[in-house]
mmCIF file of C-alpha atoms and ligand atoms in Angstrom:
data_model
loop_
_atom_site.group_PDB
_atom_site.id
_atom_site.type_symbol
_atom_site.label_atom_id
_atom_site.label_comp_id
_atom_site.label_asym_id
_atom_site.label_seq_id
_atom_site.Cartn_x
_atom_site.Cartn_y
_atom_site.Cartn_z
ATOM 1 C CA UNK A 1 -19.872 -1.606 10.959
ATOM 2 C CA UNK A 2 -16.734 0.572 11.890
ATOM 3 C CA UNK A 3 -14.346 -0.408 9.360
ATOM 4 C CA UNK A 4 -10.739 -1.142 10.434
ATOM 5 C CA UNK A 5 -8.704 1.490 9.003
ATOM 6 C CA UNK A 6 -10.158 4.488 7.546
ATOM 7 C CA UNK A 7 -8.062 7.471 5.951
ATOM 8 C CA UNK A 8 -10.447 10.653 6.155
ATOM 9 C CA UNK A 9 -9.504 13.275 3.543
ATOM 10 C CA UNK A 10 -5.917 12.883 4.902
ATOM 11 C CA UNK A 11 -3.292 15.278 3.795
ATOM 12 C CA UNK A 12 0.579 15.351 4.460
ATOM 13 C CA UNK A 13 2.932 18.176 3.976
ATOM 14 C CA UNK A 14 6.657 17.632 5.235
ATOM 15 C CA UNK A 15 8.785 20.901 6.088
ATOM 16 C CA UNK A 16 12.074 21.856 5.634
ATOM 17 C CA UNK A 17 14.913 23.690 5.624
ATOM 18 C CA UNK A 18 15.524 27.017 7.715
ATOM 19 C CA UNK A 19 12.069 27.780 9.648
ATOM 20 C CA UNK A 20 10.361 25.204 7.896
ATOM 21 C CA UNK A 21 10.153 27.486 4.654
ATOM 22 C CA UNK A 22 10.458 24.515 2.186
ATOM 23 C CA UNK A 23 6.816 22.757 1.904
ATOM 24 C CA UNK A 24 6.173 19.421 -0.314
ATOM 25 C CA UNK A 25 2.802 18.543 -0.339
ATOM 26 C CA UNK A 26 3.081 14.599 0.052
ATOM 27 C CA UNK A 27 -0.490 14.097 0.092
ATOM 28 C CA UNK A 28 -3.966 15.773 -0.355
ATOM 29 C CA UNK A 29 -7.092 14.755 0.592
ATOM 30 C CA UNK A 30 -6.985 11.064 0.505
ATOM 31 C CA UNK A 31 -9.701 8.915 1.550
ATOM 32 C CA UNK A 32 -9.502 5.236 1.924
ATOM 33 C CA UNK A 33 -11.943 2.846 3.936
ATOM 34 C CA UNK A 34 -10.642 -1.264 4.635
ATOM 35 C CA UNK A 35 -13.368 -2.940 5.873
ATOM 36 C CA UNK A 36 -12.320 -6.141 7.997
ATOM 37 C CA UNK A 37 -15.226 -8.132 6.987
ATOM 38 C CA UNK A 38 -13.996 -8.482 2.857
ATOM 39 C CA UNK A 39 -10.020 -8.825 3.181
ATOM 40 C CA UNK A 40 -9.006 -7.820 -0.155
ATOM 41 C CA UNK A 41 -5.577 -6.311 -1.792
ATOM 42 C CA UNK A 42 -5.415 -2.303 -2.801
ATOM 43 C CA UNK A 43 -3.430 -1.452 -5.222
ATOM 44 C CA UNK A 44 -1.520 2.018 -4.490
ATOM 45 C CA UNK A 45 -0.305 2.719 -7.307
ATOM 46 C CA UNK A 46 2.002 5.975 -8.646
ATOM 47 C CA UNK A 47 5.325 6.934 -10.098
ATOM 48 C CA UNK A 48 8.100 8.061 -7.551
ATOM 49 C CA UNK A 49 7.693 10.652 -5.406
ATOM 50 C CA UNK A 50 4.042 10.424 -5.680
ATOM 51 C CA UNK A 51 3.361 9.755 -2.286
ATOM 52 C CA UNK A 52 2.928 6.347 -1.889
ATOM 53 C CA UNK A 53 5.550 5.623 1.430
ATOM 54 C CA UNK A 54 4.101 8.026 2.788
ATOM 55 C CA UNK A 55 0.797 6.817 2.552
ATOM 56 C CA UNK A 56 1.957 3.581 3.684
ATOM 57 C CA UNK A 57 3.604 5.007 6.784
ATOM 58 C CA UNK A 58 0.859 7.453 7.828
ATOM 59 C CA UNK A 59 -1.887 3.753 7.903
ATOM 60 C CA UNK A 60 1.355 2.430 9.834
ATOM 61 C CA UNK A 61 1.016 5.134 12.292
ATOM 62 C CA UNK A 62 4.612 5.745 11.198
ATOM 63 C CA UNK A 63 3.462 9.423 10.347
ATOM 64 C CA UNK A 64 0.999 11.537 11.587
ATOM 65 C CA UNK A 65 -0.784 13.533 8.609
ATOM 66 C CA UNK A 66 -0.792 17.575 8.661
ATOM 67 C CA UNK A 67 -4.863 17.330 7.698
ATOM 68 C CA UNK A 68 -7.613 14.898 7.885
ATOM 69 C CA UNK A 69 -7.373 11.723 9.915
ATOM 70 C CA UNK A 70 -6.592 8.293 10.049
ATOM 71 C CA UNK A 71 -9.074 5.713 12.199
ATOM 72 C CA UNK A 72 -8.185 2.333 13.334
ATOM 73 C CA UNK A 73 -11.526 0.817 14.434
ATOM 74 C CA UNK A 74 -13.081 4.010 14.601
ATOM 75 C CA UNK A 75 -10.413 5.998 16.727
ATOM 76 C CA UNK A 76 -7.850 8.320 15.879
ATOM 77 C CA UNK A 77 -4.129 6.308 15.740
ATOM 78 C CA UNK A 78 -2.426 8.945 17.190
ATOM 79 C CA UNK A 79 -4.783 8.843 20.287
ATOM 80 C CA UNK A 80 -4.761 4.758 21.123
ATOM 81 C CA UNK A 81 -2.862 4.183 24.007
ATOM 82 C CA UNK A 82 -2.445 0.978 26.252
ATOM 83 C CA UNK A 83 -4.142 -2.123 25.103
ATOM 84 C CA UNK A 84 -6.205 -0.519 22.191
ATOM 85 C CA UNK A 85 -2.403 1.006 21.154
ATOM 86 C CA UNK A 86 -0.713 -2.745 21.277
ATOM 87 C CA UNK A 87 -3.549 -4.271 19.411
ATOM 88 C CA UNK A 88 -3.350 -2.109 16.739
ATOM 89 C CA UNK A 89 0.388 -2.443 16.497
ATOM 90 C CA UNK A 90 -0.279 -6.192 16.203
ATOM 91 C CA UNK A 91 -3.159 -5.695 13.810
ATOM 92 C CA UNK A 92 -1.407 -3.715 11.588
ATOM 93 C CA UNK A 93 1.947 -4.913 9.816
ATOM 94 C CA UNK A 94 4.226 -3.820 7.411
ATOM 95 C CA UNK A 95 6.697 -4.878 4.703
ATOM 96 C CA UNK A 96 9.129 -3.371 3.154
ATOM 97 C CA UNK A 97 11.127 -3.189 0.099
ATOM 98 C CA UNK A 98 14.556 -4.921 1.745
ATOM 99 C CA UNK A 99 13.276 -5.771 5.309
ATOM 100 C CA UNK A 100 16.598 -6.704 6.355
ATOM 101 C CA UNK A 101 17.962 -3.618 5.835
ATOM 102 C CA UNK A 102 16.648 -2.332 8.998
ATOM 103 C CA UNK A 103 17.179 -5.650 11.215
ATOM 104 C CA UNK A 104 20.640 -6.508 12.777
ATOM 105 C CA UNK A 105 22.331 -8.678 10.587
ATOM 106 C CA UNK A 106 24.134 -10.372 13.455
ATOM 107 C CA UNK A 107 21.054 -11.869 14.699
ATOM 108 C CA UNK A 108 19.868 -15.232 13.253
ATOM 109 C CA UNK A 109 16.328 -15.230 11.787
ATOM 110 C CA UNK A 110 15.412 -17.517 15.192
ATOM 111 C CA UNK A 111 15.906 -14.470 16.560
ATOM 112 C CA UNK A 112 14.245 -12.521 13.958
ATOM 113 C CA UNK A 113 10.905 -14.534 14.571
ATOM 114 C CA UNK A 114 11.239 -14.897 18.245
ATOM 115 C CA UNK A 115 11.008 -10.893 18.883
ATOM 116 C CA UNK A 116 7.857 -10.503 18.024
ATOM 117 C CA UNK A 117 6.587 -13.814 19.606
ATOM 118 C CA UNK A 118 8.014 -12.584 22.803
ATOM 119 C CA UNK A 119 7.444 -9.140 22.567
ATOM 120 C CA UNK A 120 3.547 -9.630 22.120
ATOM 121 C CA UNK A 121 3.524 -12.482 24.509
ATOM 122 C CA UNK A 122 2.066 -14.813 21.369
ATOM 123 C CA UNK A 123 3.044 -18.066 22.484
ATOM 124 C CA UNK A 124 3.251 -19.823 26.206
ATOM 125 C CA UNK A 125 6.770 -21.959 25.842
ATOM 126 C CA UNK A 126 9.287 -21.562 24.001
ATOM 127 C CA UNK A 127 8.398 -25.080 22.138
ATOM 128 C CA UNK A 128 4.795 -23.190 21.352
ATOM 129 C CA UNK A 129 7.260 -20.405 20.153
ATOM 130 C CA UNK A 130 9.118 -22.569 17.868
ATOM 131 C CA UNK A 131 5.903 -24.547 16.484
ATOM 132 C CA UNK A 132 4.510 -21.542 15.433
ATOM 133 C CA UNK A 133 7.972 -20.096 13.615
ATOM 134 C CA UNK A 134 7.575 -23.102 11.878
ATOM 135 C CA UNK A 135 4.160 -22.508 10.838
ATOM 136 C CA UNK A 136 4.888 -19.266 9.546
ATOM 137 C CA UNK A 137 7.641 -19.912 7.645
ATOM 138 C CA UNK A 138 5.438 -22.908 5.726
ATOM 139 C CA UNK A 139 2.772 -20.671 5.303
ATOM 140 C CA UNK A 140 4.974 -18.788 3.089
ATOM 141 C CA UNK A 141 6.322 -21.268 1.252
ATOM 142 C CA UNK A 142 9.712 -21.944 3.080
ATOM 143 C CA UNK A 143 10.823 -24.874 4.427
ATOM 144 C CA UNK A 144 12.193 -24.186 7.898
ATOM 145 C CA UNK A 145 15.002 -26.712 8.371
ATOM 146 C CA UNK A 146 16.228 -24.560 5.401
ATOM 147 C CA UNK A 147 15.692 -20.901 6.698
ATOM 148 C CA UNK A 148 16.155 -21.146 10.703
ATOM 149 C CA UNK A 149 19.703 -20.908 12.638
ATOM 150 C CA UNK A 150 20.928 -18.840 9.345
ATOM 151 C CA UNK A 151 22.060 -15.239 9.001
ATOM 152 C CA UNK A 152 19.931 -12.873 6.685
ATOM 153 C CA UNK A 153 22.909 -12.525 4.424
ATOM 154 C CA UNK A 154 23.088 -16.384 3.943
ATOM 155 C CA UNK A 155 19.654 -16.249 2.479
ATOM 156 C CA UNK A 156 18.292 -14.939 -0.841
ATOM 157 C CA UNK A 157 16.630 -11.539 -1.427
ATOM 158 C CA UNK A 158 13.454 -13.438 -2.196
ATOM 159 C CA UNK A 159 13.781 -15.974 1.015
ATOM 160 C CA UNK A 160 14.646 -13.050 3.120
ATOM 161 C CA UNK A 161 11.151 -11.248 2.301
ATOM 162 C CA UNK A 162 9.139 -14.300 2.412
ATOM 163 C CA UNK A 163 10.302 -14.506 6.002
ATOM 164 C CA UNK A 164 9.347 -10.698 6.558
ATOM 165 C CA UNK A 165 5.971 -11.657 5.739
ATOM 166 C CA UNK A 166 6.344 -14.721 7.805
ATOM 167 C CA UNK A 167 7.235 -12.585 10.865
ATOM 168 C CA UNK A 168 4.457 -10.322 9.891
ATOM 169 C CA UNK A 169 1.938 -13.569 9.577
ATOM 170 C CA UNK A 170 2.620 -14.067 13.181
ATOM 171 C CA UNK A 171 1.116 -11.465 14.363
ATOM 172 C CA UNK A 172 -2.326 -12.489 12.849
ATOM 173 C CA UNK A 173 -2.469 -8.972 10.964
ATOM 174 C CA UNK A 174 -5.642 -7.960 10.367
ATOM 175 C CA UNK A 175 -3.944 -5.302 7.308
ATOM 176 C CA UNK A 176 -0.642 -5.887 5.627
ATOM 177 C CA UNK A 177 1.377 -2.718 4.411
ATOM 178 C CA UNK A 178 3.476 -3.982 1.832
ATOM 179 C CA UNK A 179 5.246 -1.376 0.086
ATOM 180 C CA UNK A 180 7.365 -2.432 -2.680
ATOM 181 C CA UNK A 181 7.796 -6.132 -1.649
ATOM 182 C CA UNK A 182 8.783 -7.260 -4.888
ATOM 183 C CA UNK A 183 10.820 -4.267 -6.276
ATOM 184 C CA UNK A 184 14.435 -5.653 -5.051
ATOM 185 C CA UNK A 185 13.862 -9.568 -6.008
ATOM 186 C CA UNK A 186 14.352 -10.592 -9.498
ATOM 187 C CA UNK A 187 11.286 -11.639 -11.964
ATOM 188 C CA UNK A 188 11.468 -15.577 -11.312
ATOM 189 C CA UNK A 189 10.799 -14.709 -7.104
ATOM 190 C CA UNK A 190 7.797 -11.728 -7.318
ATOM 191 C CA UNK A 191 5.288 -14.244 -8.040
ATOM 192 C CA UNK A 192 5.907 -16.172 -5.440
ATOM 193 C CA UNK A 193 5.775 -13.464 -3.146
ATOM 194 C CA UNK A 194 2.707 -12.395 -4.457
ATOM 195 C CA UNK A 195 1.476 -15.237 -4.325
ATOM 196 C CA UNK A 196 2.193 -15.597 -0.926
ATOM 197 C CA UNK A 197 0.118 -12.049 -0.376
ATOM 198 C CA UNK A 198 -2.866 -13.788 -2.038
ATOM 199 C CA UNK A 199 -2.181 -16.613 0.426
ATOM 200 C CA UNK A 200 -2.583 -14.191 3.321
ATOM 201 C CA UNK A 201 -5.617 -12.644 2.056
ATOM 202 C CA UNK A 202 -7.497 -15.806 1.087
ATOM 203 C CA UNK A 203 -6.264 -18.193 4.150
ATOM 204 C CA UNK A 204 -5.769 -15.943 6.363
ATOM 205 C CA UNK A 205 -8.260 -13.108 6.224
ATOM 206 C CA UNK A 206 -5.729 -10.234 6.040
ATOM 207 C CA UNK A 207 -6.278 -7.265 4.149
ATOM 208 C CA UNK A 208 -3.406 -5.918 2.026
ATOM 209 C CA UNK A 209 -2.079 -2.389 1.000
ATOM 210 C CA UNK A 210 0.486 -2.870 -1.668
ATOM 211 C CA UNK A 211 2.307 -0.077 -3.034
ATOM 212 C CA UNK A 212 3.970 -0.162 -6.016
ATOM 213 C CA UNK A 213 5.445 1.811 -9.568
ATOM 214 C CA UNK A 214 4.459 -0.959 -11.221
ATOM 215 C CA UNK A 215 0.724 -1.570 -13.020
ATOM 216 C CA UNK A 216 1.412 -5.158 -14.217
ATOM 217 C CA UNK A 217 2.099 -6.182 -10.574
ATOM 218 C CA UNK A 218 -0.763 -4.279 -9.606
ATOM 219 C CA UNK A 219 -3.290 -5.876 -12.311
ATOM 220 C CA UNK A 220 -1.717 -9.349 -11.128
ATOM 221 C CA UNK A 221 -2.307 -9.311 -7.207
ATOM 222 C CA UNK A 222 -4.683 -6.730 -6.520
ATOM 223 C CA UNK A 223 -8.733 -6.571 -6.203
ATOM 224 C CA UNK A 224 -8.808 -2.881 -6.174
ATOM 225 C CA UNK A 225 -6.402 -0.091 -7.106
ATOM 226 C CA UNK A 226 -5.674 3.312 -5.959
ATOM 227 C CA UNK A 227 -3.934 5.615 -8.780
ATOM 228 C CA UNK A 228 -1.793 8.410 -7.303
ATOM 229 C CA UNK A 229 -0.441 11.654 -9.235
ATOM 230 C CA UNK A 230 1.534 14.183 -7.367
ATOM 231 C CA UNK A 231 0.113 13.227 -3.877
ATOM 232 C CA UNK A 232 -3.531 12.830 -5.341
ATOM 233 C CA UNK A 233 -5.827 10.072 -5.776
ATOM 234 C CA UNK A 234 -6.684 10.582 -9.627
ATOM 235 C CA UNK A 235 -8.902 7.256 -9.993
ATOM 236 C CA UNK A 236 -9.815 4.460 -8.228
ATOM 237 C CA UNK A 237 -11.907 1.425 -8.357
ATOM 238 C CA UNK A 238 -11.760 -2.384 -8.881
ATOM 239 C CA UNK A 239 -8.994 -3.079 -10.391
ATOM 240 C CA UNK A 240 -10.209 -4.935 -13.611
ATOM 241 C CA UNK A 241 -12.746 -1.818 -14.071
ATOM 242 C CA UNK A 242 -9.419 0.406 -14.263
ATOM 243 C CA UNK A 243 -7.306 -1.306 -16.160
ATOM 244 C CA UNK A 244 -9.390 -2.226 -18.977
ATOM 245 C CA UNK A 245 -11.410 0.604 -18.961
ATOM 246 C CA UNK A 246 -9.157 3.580 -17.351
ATOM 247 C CA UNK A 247 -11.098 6.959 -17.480
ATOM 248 C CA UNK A 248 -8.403 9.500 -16.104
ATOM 249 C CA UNK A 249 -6.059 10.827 -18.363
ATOM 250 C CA UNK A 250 -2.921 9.930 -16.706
ATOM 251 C CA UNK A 251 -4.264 6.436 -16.004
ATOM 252 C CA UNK A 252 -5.069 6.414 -19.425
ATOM 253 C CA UNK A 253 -1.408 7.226 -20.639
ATOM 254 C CA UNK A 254 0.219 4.868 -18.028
ATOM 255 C CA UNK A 255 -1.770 2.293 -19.126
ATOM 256 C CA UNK A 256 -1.205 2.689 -22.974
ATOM 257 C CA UNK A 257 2.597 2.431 -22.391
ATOM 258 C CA UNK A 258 2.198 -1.136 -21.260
ATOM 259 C CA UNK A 259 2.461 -3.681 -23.659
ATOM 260 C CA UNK A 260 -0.983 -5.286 -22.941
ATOM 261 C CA UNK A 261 -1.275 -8.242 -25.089
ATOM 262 C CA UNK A 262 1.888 -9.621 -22.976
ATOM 263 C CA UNK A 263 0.558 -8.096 -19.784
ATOM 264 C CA UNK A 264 0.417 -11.637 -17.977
ATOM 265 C CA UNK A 265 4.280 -12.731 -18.944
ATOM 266 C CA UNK A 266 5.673 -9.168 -18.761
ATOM 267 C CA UNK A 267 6.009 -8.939 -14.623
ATOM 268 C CA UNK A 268 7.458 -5.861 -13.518
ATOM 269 C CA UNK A 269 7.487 -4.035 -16.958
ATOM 270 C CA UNK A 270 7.287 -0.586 -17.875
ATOM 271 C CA UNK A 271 7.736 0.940 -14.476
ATOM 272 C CA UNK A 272 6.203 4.654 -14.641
ATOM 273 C CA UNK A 273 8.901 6.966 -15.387
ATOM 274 C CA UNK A 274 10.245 9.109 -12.929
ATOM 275 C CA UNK A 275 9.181 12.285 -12.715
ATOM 276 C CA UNK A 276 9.876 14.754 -9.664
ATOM 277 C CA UNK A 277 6.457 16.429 -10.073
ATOM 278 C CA UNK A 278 7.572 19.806 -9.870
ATOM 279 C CA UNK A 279 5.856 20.728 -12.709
ATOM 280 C CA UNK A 280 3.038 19.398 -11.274
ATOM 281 C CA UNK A 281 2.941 21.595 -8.315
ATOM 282 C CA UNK A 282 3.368 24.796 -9.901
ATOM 283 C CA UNK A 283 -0.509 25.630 -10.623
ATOM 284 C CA UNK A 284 -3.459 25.792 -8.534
ATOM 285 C CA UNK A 285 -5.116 23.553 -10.234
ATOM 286 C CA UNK A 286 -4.939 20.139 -11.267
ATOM 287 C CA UNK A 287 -1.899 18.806 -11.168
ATOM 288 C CA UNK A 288 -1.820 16.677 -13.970
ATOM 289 C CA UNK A 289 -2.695 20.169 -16.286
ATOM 290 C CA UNK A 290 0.923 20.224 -17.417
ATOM 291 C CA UNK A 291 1.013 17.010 -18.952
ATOM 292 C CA UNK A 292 -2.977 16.418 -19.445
ATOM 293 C CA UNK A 293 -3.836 15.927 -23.692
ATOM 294 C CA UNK A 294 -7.336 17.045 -22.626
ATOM 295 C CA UNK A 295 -6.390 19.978 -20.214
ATOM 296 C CA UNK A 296 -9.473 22.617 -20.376
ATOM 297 C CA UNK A 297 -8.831 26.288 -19.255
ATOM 298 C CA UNK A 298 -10.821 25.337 -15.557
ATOM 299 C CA UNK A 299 -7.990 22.604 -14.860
ATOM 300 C CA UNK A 300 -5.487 25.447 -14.334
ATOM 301 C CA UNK A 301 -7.521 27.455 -11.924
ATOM 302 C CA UNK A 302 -9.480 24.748 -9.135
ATOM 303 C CA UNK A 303 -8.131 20.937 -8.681
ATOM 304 C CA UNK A 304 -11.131 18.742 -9.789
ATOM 305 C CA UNK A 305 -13.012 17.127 -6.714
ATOM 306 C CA UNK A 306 -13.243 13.202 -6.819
ATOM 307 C CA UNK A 307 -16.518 11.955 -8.988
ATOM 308 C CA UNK A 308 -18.035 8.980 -8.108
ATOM 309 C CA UNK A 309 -19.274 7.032 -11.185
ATOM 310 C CA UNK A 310 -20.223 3.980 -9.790
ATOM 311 C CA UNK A 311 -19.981 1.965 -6.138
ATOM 312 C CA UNK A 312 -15.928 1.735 -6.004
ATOM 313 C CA UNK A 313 -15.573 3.554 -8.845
ATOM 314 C CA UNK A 314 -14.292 7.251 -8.979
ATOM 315 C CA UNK A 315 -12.051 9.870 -10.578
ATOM 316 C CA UNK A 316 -10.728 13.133 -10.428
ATOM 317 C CA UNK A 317 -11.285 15.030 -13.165
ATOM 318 C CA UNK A 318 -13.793 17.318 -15.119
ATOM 319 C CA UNK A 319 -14.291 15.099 -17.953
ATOM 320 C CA UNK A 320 -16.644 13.299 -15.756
ATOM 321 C CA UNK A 321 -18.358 15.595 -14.065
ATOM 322 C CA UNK A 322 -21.464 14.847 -16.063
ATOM 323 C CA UNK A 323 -21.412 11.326 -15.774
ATOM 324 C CA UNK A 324 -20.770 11.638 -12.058
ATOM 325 C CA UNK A 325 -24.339 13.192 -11.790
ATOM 326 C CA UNK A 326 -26.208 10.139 -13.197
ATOM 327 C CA UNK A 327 -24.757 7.883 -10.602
ATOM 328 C CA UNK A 328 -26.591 8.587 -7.202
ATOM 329 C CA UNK A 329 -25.423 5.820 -4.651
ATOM 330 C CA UNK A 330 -28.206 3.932 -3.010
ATOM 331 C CA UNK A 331 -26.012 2.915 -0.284
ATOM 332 C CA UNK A 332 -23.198 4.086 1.706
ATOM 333 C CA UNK A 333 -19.741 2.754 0.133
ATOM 334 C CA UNK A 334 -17.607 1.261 2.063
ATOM 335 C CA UNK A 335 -14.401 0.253 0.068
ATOM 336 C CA UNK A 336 -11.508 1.957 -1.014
ATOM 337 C CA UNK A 337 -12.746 4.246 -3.676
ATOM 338 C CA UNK A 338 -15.334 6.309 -1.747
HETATM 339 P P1 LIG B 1 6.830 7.530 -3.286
HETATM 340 O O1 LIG B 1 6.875 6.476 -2.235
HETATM 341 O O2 LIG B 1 5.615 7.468 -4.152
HETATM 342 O O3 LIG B 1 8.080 7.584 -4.092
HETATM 343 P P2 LIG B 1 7.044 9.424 -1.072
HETATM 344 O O4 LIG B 1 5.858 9.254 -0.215
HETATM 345 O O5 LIG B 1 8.312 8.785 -0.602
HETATM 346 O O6 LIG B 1 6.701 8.965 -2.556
HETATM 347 O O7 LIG B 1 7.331 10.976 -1.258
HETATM 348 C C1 LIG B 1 6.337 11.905 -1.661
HETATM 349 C C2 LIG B 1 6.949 13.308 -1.701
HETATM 350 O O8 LIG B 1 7.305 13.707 -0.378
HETATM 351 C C3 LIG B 1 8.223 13.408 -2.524
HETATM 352 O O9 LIG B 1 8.242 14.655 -3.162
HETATM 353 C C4 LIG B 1 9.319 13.309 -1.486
HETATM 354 O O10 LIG B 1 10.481 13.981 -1.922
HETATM 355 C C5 LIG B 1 8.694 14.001 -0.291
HETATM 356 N N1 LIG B 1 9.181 13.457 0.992
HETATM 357 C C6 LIG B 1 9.108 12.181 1.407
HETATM 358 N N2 LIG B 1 9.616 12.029 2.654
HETATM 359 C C7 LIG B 1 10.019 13.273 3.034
HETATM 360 C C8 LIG B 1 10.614 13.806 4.224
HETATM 361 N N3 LIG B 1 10.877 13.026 5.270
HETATM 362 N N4 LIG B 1 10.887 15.134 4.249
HETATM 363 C C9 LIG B 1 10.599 15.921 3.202
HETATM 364 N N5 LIG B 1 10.026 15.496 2.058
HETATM 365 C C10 LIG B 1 9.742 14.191 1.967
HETATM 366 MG MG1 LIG B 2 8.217 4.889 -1.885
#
């Protein structure tokens, strides 16, 4: 079956500066399949700068990536116009860190809701309209005599992105972009917004891309994870399988400098550090070499290609290379970790 979204060895580089002479590498070869049929949550995970927004905002359509492709339902998003152009639009929904921040705060969230309603034509009155605002807004947990005729600034961070994903629910999204949803509430709020992610994906079928620095969040919400390094996807797989048993080195270091015996009280700890990866892009190789406690002299010289080492299961990096060639798949894979 054609999947929904696919991301075929997708690569970004932004340009800038005088004739385009400065080059970042935002992504490299990035593959990614979310099949329709199994909603589930992936996990993009990475310290800043890492690529992850602009991951989010190349599925989005947001971005158009410098190699590779990205497929919704089997066609390229850049070529879908008319209908097939709308219904991804609808199908595909985002959520970002402070929603709000791009909406006019002058307008109430009635108006807010009522946007999209009208703008996709979703509801035949404007009492269907206002039935199905209310919906929403339950389905996330808010009570609407509480949330509608006020401003976004009379709300709280935490009501104010439960109602971005209660604008976003309207749309019956078939894939959720959620990047950073929970980094700007505070600790006592994020699991309720996560929980209202799991909400979507259970209840409502939706699938869920959610970015984030932060692993614990990541263990907590997500089914499968995707670990990014300096634009690269170093490991992937179900997120249990990674976490507990993490087989790249980086993942391996980001995961020992969580406190795990406190991993399901300690939300939003140990965010990766920052790092601005410059080091990183300096060889031709790997770009983890710099920092790697098991770099070999090959790491330098060729980036390691992704090894598969079981179905949803891979990673980049030589250590595995033998492994890799005991697992043969008997079947195409069709989730995240390809
Ligand atoms: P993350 O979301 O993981 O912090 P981003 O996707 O925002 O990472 O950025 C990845 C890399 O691309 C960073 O080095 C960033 O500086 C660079 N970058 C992001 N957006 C732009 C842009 N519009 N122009 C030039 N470089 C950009
Ligand atoms: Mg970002």
């Amino acid at each position: 079956m054609t999947p929904l979204l696919e991301l075929r060895a997708v690569g970004k580089v932004y340009t800038r500066g005088v004739f385009a002479r400065e080059r970042v590498v935002a992504l490299k070869g990035v593959d990614l399949v979310i099949d329709e049929s199994r909603p589930r949550i992936i996990a993009v995970a990475g310290e800043s700068g890492s690529g992850k927004s602009t991951l989010g905002l190349l599925v989005l359509g947001f971005l158009q990536p410098t190699e590779g492709a990205v497929l919704y339902r089997g066609k390229r998003v850049d070529a879908l116009r008319g209908a097939e152009y709308w219904r991804f639009r609808r199908e595909v929904q985002a959520v970002f860190q402070d929603p709000f921040a791009v909406f006019n705060p002058f307008y109430k969230v009635d108006h807010l809701l009522q946007v999209p309603i009208e703008k996709f034509k979703l509801a035949p009155s404007r009492q269907a309209a206002r039935l199905m605002m209310e919906d929403a807004l339950r389905a996330v947990g808010l009570r609407p005599e509480e949330v509608l005729g006020r401003f976004p600034h009379q709300l709280s961070g935490g009501q104010r992105q439960r109602i971005a994903v209660a604008r976003a629910l309207l749309l019956k999204p078939r894939l959720l972009v959620a990047d950073e949803p929970v980094s700007m509430v505070d600790a006592s709020l994020r699991a309720t917004i996560l929980e209202s992610l799991r909400h979507m994906r259970d209840a409502h079928g939706v699938s869920i891309l959610y970015i984030t620095h932060d692993l614990t969040t990541a263990y907590h919400v997500a089914d499968e994870i995707l670990v990014l390094y300096a634009g690269r996807v170093v490991e992937s797989g179900e997120v249990e399988a990674v976490i507990r048993a993490p087989k790249h080195p980086y993942t391996q270091l980001l995961i020992d400098s969580i406190p795990w015996p406190d991993v399901s009280r300690v939300w939003g700890a140990a965010p990766m550090t920052k790092r601005d990866g410059t080091e990183a892009r300096a060889n031709t190789g790997c770009r983890f070499a710099p920092r790697c406690p098991a770099v070999m002299p090959r790491c330098w010289q060729v980036p390691p290609p992704t090894y598969h080492l079981g179905l949803r299961r891979a990673v980049a990096c030589y250590l595995y290379e033998q492994e890799a060639e005991k697992f043969n798949p008997a079947e195409p894979q069709c989730m995240a970790a390809r």
